[in-house]
Short mmCIF file of C-alpha atoms (C1' of nucleotides) in Angstrom, two decimals:
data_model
loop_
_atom_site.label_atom_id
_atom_site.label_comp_id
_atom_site.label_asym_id
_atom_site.label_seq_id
_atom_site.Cartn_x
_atom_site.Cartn_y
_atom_site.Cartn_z
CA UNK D 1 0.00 0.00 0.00
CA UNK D 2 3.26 2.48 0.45
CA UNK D 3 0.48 4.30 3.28
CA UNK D 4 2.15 7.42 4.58
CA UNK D 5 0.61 9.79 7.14
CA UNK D 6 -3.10 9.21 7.55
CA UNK D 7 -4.50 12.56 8.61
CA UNK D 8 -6.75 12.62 11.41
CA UNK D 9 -10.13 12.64 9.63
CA UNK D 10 -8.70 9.01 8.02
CA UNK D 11 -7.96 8.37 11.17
CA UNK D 12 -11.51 8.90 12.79
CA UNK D 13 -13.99 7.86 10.05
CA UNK D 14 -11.68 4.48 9.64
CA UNK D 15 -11.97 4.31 13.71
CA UNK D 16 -16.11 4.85 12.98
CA UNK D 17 -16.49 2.71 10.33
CA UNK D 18 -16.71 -0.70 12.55
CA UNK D 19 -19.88 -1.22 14.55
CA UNK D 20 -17.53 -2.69 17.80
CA UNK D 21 -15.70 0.58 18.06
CA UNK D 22 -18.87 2.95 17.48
CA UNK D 23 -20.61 0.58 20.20
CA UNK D 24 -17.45 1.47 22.50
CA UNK D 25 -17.31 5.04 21.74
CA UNK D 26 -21.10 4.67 22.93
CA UNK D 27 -20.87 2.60 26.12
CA UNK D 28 -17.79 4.88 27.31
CA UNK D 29 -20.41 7.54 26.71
CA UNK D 30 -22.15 6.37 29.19
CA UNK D 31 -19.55 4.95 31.94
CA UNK D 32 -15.55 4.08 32.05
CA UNK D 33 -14.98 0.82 31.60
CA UNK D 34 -12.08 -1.23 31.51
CA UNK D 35 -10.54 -3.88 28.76
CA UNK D 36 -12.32 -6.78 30.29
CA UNK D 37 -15.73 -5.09 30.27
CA UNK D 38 -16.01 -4.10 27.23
CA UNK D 39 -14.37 -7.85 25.73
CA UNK D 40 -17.23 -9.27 28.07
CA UNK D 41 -19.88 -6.41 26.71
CA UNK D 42 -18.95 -7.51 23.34
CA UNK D 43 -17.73 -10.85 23.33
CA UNK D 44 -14.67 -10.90 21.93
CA UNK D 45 -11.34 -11.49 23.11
CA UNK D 46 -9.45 -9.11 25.70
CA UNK D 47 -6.23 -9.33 22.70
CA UNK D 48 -9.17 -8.26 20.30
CA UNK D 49 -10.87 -5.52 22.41
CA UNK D 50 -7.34 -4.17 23.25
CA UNK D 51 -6.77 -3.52 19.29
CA UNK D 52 -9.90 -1.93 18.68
CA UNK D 53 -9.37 0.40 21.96
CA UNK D 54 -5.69 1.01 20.46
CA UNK D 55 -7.65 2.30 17.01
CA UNK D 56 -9.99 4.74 19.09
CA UNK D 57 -7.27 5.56 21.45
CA UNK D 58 -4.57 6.43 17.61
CA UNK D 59 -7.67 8.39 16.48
CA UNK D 60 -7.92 10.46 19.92
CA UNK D 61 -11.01 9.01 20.40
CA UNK D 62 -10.74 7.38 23.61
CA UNK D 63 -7.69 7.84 26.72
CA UNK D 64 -6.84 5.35 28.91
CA UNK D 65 -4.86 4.52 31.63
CA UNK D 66 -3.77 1.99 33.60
CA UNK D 67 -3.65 2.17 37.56
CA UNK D 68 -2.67 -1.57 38.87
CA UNK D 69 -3.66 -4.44 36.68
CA UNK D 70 -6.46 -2.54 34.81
CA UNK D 71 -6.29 -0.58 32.24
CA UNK D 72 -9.62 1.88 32.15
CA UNK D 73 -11.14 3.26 29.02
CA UNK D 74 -12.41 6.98 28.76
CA UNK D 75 -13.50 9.26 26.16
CA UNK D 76 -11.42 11.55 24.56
CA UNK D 77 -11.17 15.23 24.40
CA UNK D 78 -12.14 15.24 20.98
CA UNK D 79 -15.61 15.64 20.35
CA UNK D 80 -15.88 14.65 16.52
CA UNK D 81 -16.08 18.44 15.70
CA UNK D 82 -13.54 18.24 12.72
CA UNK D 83 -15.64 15.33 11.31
CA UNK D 84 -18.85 16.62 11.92
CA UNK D 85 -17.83 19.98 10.30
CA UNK D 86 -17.03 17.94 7.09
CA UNK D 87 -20.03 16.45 6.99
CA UNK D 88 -21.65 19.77 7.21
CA UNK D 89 -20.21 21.27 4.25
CA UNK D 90 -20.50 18.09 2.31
CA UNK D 91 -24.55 18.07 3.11
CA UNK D 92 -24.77 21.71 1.92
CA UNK D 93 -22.66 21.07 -0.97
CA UNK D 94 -25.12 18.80 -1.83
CA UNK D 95 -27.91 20.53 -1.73
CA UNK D 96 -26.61 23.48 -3.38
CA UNK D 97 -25.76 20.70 -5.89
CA UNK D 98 -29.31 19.62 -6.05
CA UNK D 99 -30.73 23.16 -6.33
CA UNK D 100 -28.79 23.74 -9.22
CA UNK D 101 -30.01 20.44 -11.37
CA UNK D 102 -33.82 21.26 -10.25
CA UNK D 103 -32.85 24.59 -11.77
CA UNK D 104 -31.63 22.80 -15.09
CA UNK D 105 -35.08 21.12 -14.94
CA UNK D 106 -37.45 23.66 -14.83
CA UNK D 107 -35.59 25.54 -17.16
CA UNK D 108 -35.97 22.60 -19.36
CA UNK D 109 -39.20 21.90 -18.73
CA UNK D 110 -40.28 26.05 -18.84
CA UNK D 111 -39.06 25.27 -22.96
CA UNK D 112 -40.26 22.06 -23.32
CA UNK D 113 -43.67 23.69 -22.63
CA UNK D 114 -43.22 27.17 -24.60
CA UNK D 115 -42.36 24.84 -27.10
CA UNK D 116 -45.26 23.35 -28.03
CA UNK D 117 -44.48 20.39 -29.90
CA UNK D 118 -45.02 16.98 -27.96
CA UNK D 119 -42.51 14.49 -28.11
CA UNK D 120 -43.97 11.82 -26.00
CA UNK D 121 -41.97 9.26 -24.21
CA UNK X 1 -11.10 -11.65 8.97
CA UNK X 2 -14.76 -13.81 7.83
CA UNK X 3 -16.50 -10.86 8.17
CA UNK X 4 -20.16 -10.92 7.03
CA UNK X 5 -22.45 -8.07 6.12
CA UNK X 6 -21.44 -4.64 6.49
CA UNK X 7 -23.89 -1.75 7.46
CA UNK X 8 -24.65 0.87 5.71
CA UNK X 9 -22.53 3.33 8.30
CA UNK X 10 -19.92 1.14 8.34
CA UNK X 11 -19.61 1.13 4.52
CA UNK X 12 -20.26 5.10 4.49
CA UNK X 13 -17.81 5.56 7.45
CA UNK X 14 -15.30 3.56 5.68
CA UNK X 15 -15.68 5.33 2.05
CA UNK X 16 -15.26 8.47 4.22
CA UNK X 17 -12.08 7.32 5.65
CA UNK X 18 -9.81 7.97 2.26
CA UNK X 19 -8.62 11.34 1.64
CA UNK X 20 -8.82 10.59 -2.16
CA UNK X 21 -12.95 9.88 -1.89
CA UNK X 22 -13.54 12.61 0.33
CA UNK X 23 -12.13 14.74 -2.64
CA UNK X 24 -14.18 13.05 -5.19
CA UNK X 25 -17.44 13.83 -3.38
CA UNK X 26 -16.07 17.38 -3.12
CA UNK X 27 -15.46 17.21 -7.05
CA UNK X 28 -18.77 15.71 -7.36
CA UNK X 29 -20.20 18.26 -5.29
CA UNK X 30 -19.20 20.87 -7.93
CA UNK X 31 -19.79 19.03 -10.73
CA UNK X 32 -20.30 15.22 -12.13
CA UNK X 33 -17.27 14.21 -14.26
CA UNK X 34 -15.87 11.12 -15.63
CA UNK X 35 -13.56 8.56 -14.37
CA UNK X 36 -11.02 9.64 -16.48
CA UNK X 37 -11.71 13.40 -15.01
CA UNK X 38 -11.08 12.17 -11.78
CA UNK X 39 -8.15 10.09 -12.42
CA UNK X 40 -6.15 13.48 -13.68
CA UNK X 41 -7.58 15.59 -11.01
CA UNK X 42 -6.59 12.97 -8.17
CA UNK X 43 -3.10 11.84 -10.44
CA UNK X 44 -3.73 8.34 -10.23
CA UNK X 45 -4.43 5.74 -13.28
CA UNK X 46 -8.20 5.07 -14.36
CA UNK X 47 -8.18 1.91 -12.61
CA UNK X 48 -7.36 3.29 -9.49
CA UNK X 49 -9.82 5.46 -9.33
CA UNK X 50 -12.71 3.31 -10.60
CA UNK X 51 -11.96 1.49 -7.73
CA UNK X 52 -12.69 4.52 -5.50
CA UNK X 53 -15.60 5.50 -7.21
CA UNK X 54 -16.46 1.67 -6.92
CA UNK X 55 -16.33 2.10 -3.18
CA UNK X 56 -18.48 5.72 -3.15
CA UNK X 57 -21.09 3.63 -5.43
CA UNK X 58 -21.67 0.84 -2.65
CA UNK X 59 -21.73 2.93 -0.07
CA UNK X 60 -24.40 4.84 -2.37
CA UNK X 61 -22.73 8.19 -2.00
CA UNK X 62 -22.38 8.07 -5.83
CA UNK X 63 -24.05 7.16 -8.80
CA UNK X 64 -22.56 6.33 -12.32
CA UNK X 65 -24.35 5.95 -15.39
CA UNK X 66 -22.04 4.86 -18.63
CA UNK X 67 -23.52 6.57 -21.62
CA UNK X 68 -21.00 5.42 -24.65
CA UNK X 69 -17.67 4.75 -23.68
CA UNK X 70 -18.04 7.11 -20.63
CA UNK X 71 -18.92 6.23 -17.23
CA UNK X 72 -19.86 9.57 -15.54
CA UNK X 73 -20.46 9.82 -11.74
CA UNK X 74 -22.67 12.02 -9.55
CA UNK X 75 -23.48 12.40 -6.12
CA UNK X 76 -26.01 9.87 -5.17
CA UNK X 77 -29.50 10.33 -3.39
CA UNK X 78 -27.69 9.97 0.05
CA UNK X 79 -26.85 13.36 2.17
CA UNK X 80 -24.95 11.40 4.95
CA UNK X 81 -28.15 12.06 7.32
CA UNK X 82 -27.63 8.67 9.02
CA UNK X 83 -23.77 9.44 9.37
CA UNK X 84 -24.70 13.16 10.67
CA UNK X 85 -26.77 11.91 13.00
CA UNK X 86 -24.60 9.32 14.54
CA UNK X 87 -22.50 12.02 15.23
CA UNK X 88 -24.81 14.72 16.33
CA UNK X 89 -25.87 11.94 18.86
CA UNK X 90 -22.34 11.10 19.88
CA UNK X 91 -21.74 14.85 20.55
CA UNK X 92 -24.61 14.86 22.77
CA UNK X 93 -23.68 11.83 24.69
CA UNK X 94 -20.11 13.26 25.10
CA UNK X 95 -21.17 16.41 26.34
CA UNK X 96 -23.58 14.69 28.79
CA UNK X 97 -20.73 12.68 30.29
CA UNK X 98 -18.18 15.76 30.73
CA UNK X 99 -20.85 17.45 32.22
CA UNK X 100 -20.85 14.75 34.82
CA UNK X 101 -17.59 14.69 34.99
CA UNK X 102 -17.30 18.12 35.83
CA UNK X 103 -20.15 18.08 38.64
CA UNK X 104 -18.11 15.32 40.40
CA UNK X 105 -15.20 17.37 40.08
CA UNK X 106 -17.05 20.27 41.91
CA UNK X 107 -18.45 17.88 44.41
CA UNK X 108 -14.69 16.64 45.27
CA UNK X 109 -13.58 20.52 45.55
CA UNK X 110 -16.23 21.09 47.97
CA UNK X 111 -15.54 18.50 50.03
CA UNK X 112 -12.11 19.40 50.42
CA UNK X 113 -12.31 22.96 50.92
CA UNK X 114 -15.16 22.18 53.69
CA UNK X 115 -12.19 19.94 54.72
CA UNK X 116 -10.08 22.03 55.98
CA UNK X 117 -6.96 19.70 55.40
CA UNK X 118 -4.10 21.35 53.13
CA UNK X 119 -2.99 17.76 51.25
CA UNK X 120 -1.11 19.34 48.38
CA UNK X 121 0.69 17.68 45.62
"C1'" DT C 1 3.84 -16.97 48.99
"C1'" DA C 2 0.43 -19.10 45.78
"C1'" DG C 3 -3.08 -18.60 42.87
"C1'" DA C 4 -6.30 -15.77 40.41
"C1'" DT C 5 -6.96 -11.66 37.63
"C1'" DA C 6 -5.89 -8.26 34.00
"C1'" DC C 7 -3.50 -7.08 30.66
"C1'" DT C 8 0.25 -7.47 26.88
"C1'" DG C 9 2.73 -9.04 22.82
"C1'" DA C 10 3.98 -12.05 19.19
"C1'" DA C 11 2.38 -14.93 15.71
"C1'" DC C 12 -0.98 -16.48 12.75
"C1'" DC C 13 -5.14 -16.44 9.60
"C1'" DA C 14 -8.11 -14.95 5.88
"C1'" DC C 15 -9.59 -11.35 3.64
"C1'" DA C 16 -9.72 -6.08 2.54
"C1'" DT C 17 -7.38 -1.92 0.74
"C1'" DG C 18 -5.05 1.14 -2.24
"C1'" DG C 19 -2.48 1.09 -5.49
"C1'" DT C 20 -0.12 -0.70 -9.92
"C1'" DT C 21 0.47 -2.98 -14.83
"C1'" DC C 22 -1.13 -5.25 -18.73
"C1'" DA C 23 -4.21 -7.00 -21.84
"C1'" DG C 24 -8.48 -6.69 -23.31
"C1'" DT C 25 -13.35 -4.64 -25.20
"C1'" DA C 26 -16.39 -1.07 -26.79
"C1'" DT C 27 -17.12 3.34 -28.81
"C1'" DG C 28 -16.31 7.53 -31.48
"C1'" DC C 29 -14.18 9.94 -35.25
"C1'" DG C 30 -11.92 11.05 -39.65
"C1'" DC W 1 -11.75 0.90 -42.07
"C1'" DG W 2 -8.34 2.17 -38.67
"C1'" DC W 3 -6.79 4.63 -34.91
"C1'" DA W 4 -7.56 6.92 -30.54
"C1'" DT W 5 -10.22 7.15 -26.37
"C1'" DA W 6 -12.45 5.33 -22.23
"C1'" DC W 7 -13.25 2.09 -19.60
"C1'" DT W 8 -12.88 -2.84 -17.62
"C1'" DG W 9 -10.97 -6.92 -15.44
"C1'" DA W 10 -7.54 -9.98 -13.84
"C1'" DA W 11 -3.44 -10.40 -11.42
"C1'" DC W 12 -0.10 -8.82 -8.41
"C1'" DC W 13 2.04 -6.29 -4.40
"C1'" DA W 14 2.61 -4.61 0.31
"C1'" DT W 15 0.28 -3.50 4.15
"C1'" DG W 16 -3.92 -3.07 7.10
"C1'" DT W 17 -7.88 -5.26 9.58
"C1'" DG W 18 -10.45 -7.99 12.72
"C1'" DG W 19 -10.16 -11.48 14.81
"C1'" DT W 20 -7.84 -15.70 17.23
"C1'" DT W 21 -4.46 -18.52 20.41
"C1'" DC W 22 -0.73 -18.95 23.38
"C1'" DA W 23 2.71 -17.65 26.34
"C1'" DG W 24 4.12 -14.35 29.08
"C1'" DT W 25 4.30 -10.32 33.00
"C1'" DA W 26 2.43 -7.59 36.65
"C1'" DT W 27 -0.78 -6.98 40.37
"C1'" DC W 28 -4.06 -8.21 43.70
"C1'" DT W 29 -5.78 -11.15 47.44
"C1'" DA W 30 -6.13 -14.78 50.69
#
DNA sequence: TAGATACTGAACCACATGGTTCAGTATGCG
DNA sequence: CGCATACTGAACCATGTGGTTCAGTATCTA
C-alpha cells in the first residue's frame, strides 16, 4: 500500500467505520470501563478488544490509563467536531448541488412547454 | 477476517475514511465528471480510481451511469443524514458525560475545601 | 507466597485496501 | 476501415484489519 501519514479525519472515520468501536465510543459515553468489560460487553477477546481500543485511542477518540492491573477506558477530548464539520459542508454542498439540477429542470421543462411540440416518451 | 455483512454506516464511514474519496465527493459536489476526469484531477491511473468510485457507489454516495464509452459519476441520493446523525448523537452523549464529569469534580472541591486539610501535591 | 486476575505481545489467519500494470473490449471519429 | 479514447478486469504487491491462540508479565488477594 506504500500508506504514509493518515491525517486525522482518516484516522476517525476508519476508527467509525466498525460497529464494535462505534458501540465502544457509545458505552464509554455512558460509563468508564475497563478492557475486560467491554471484551465481556462484546464478546470478543481481551487481545481483540485491546486492538480496537488502540484504534480509538490512535484516532484520539478514547484515553486510557492503567492504575494496577487494569487498564480503564475513557472518552477523549475530541468531540468529533472536525468530522462533523465535514459532513456539514458536504450536506450543503449537496444541496446546493441539487438546487442547481432542479434549476436545469425547470428551465428545461419552462421550454419544453413554450415549445409546443409533444414528443412523448 | 470472515467478516459478514457490512452496514450501511460502516460502509459510508469507511468510504469516508480515504482522503482521495472525500475529494471526489467534493469534485462531485461541484460538478459530475468522468472517471477519467477524476483520475487526472486525483493523479492516479483510471483503474485506481474506478476502484474509489467503486467504493463511493456501494456505499451509495455516488451514482454512475455509462452513456457510450463514458462512465460519468454524480453524487447519489444519500446526504450522509444517518452518518450526521450518529454524530450529532455522539456529541450529545459526550457532552452529557463531561458534564458529569465536571459536577463530580465540583463535588470533590467542595468536600475538600469544607475539609479544611491542606494535602497538596 | 500461591493462585487468580488483568492485561500485553507475538504470531498467525483470511480477507480487505489502495495502489499498480497489462491486456483486453467497446465506442467515437476522420 | 483504422486509430484513438475510455473504460474494464484480472493479477499482483505490500500493508492493514479484525479477529484468534498462546505464552508471558504484573498486580491483587487470601
Amino acid at each position: 500500500m506504500v500508506q504514509y501519514a493518515k491525517t486525522r479525519l482518516d484516522a476517525s472515520f476508519a476508527a467509525l467505520s466498525d460497529a464494535t468501536r462505534r458501540g465502544v465510543l457509545e458505552q464509554l459515553g455512558h460509563a468508564d470501563a475497563s478492557i475486560t468489560d467491554l471484551a465481556e460487553k462484546f464478546r470478543m477477546t481481551l487481545t481483540g478488544m485491546k486492538k480496537h481500543v488502540g484504534v480509538l485511542e490512535q484516532a484520539g477518540l478514547v484515553i486510557t490509563e492503567k492504575v494496577g492491573r487494569v487498564r480503564t477506558c475513557k472518552l477523549g477530548l475530541r468531540r468529533l467536531e472536525d468530522e462533523a464539520a465535514w459532513i456539514e459542508r458536504y450536506r450543503q454542498l449537496w444541496t446546493a448541488r441539487f438546487d442547481e439540477l432542479d434549476k436545469v429542470i425547470e428551465e428545461l421543462k419552462r421550454k419544453e412547454k413554450a415549445d409546443g411540440r409533444k414528443k412523448r416518451e
